């Protein structure tokens, strides 16, 4: 939910920003992200273009080791 709120426009309570998501457990689910966004703000995310913009605003890094985390 935090990722969704960080990317939506300020007039909807968001920050109009981008997100870096560091996944160390390979647990990130794009489908779950869209589900959260659609359920929390159904009027805003009823437009496929806005969902696409949401997904483009989030960069995901899958990190498996401490060394890779420190390097990232």
Coordinates of N, CA and C in Angstrom, one line a residue:
X1 N 0.8 -1.2 0.0 CA 0.0 0.0 0.0 C 0.9 1.2 0.0
X2 N 2.0 1.2 0.7 CA 2.9 2.3 0.7 C 3.4 2.7 -0.7
X3 N 3.7 1.7 -1.5 CA 4.2 1.9 -2.8 C 3.1 2.6 -3.7
X4 N 1.8 2.2 -3.5 CA 0.7 2.8 -4.2 C 0.6 4.2 -3.8
X5 N 0.5 4.5 -2.5 CA 0.4 5.9 -2.0 C 1.5 6.8 -2.5
X6 N 2.7 6.3 -2.5 CA 3.8 7.1 -2.9 C 3.8 7.5 -4.4
X7 N 3.1 6.8 -5.2 CA 3.1 7.0 -6.7 C 1.8 7.8 -7.1
X8 N 0.7 7.8 -6.4 CA -0.5 8.5 -6.9 C -0.4 10.0 -6.7
X9 N -1.2 10.7 -7.5 CA -1.1 12.2 -7.4 C -1.5 12.7 -6.1
X10 N -0.9 13.9 -5.8 CA -1.1 14.6 -4.5 C -2.6 14.8 -4.2
X11 N -3.4 15.1 -5.2 CA -4.8 15.4 -5.0 C -5.6 14.2 -4.5
X12 N -4.9 13.0 -4.6 CA -5.6 11.8 -4.1 C -4.9 11.3 -2.8
X13 N -4.0 12.2 -2.2 CA -3.3 11.8 -1.0 C -2.0 11.2 -1.2
X14 N -1.5 11.2 -2.4 CA -0.2 10.6 -2.7 C 1.0 11.5 -2.7
X15 N 2.1 11.1 -3.2 CA 3.3 11.9 -3.3 C 3.8 12.2 -4.7
X16 N 3.1 11.6 -5.7 CA 3.5 11.7 -7.1 C 5.0 11.4 -7.3
X17 N 5.4 10.3 -6.6 CA 6.8 9.9 -6.7 C 7.1 8.6 -7.4
X18 N 8.3 8.2 -7.2 CA 8.7 6.9 -7.7 C 9.1 6.0 -6.5
X19 N 9.1 4.7 -6.7 CA 9.5 3.8 -5.6 C 10.6 2.9 -6.0
X20 N 11.5 2.6 -5.1 CA 12.5 1.6 -5.3 C 12.1 0.5 -4.3
X21 N 11.8 -0.7 -4.8 CA 11.4 -1.8 -3.9 C 12.5 -2.8 -4.0
X22 N 13.1 -3.1 -2.8 CA 14.2 -4.1 -2.7 C 13.6 -5.3 -2.1
X23 N 13.6 -6.4 -3.0 CA 12.9 -7.6 -2.6 C 14.0 -8.7 -2.3
X24 N 14.2 -9.0 -1.0 CA 15.2 -10.0 -0.6 C 14.6 -11.4 -0.4
X25 N 13.3 -11.5 -0.6 CA 12.6 -12.8 -0.4 C 12.0 -13.3 -1.6
X26 N 12.1 -12.6 -2.7 CA 11.4 -13.0 -4.0 C 9.9 -13.1 -3.8
X27 N 9.4 -12.2 -3.0 CA 8.0 -12.2 -2.6 C 7.1 -11.2 -3.3
X28 N 7.7 -10.3 -4.1 CA 7.0 -9.2 -4.8 C 6.0 -9.8 -5.8
X29 N 4.8 -9.3 -5.8 CA 3.8 -9.7 -6.7 C 3.1 -8.5 -7.4
X30 N 3.4 -8.4 -8.7 CA 2.8 -7.3 -9.4 C 1.3 -7.4 -9.4
X31 N 0.8 -8.6 -9.5 CA -0.7 -8.8 -9.4 C -1.3 -8.3 -8.1
X32 N -0.6 -8.6 -7.0 CA -1.0 -8.1 -5.7 C -1.0 -6.6 -5.6
X33 N 0.0 -6.0 -6.2 CA 0.1 -4.5 -6.3 C -1.1 -3.9 -7.0
X34 N -1.4 -4.5 -8.1 CA -2.6 -4.0 -8.9 C -3.9 -4.2 -8.1
X35 N -4.0 -5.4 -7.4 CA -5.2 -5.7 -6.6 C -5.3 -4.7 -5.5
X36 N -4.2 -4.4 -4.8 CA -4.3 -3.4 -3.7 C -4.7 -2.1 -4.2
X37 N -4.1 -1.6 -5.3 CA -4.4 -0.3 -5.8 C -5.9 -0.2 -6.3
X38 N -6.4 -1.3 -7.0 CA -7.7 -1.3 -7.5 C -8.8 -1.3 -6.3
X39 N -8.5 -2.0 -5.3 CA -9.4 -2.2 -4.2 C -9.4 -0.9 -3.3
X40 N -8.2 -0.3 -3.1 CA -8.1 0.9 -2.2 C -8.7 2.1 -2.9
X41 N -8.4 2.3 -4.2 CA -8.8 3.5 -4.9 C -9.5 3.1 -6.2
X42 N -10.6 2.4 -6.2 CA -11.3 1.9 -7.4 C -11.6 2.9 -8.4
X43 N -12.0 4.1 -8.0 CA -12.4 5.1 -9.0 C -11.1 5.6 -9.8
X44 N -10.0 5.8 -9.1 CA -8.8 6.2 -9.7 C -8.2 5.2 -10.6
X45 N -8.1 3.9 -10.1 CA -7.5 2.9 -10.9 C -8.4 2.1 -11.8
X46 N -9.6 2.6 -12.1 CA -10.5 2.0 -13.0 C -9.9 2.1 -14.5
X47 N -9.0 3.1 -14.7 CA -8.4 3.3 -16.0 C -7.1 2.5 -16.1
X48 N -7.0 1.7 -17.1 CA -5.8 0.9 -17.3 C -4.5 1.7 -17.5
X49 N -4.7 2.9 -18.0 CA -3.5 3.8 -18.2 C -2.9 4.1 -16.8
X50 N -3.7 4.4 -15.8 CA -3.3 4.7 -14.5 C -2.6 3.5 -13.8
X51 N -3.1 2.3 -14.1 CA -2.4 1.1 -13.5 C -1.1 1.0 -14.2
X52 N -1.0 1.2 -15.5 CA 0.3 1.1 -16.2 C 1.3 2.1 -15.6
X53 N 0.8 3.3 -15.4 CA 1.7 4.4 -14.8 C 2.2 4.0 -13.5
X54 N 1.3 3.4 -12.7 CA 1.7 2.9 -11.3 C 2.8 1.9 -11.5
X55 N 2.7 0.9 -12.3 CA 3.7 -0.1 -12.4 C 5.0 0.4 -13.0
X56 N 4.9 1.4 -13.8 CA 6.1 2.1 -14.4 C 6.8 2.9 -13.3
X57 N 6.2 3.3 -12.3 CA 6.7 4.2 -11.2 C 7.4 3.4 -10.2
X58 N 7.4 2.1 -10.2 CA 8.0 1.2 -9.2 C 9.1 0.4 -9.8
X59 N 10.4 0.6 -9.3 CA 11.5 -0.2 -9.8 C 11.7 -1.3 -8.7
X60 N 11.9 -2.5 -9.2 CA 12.0 -3.7 -8.3 C 13.4 -4.3 -8.5
X61 N 14.1 -4.5 -7.4 CA 15.4 -5.1 -7.4 C 15.3 -6.4 -6.6
X62 N 15.6 -7.5 -7.2 CA 15.6 -8.8 -6.5 C 17.0 -9.0 -6.0
X63 N 17.2 -9.0 -4.7 CA 18.5 -9.1 -4.1 C 18.6 -10.4 -3.3
X64 N 19.6 -11.2 -3.6 CA 19.7 -12.5 -3.0 C 20.8 -12.6 -2.0
X65 N 21.8 -11.8 -2.0 CA 22.9 -11.9 -1.1 C 23.2 -10.5 -0.4
X66 N 23.9 -10.6 0.7 CA 24.3 -9.3 1.4 C 25.2 -8.5 0.5
X67 N 26.1 -9.1 -0.2 CA 27.0 -8.4 -1.0 C 26.2 -7.7 -2.1
X68 N 25.3 -8.3 -2.7 CA 24.5 -7.7 -3.8 C 23.7 -6.5 -3.2
X69 N 23.2 -6.7 -2.0 CA 22.4 -5.6 -1.3 C 23.3 -4.4 -1.1
X70 N 24.5 -4.6 -0.6 CA 25.5 -3.5 -0.4 C 25.9 -2.9 -1.7
X71 N 26.0 -3.7 -2.7 CA 26.4 -3.2 -4.0 C 25.3 -2.3 -4.6
X72 N 24.1 -2.7 -4.5 CA 22.9 -2.0 -5.0 C 22.8 -0.7 -4.4

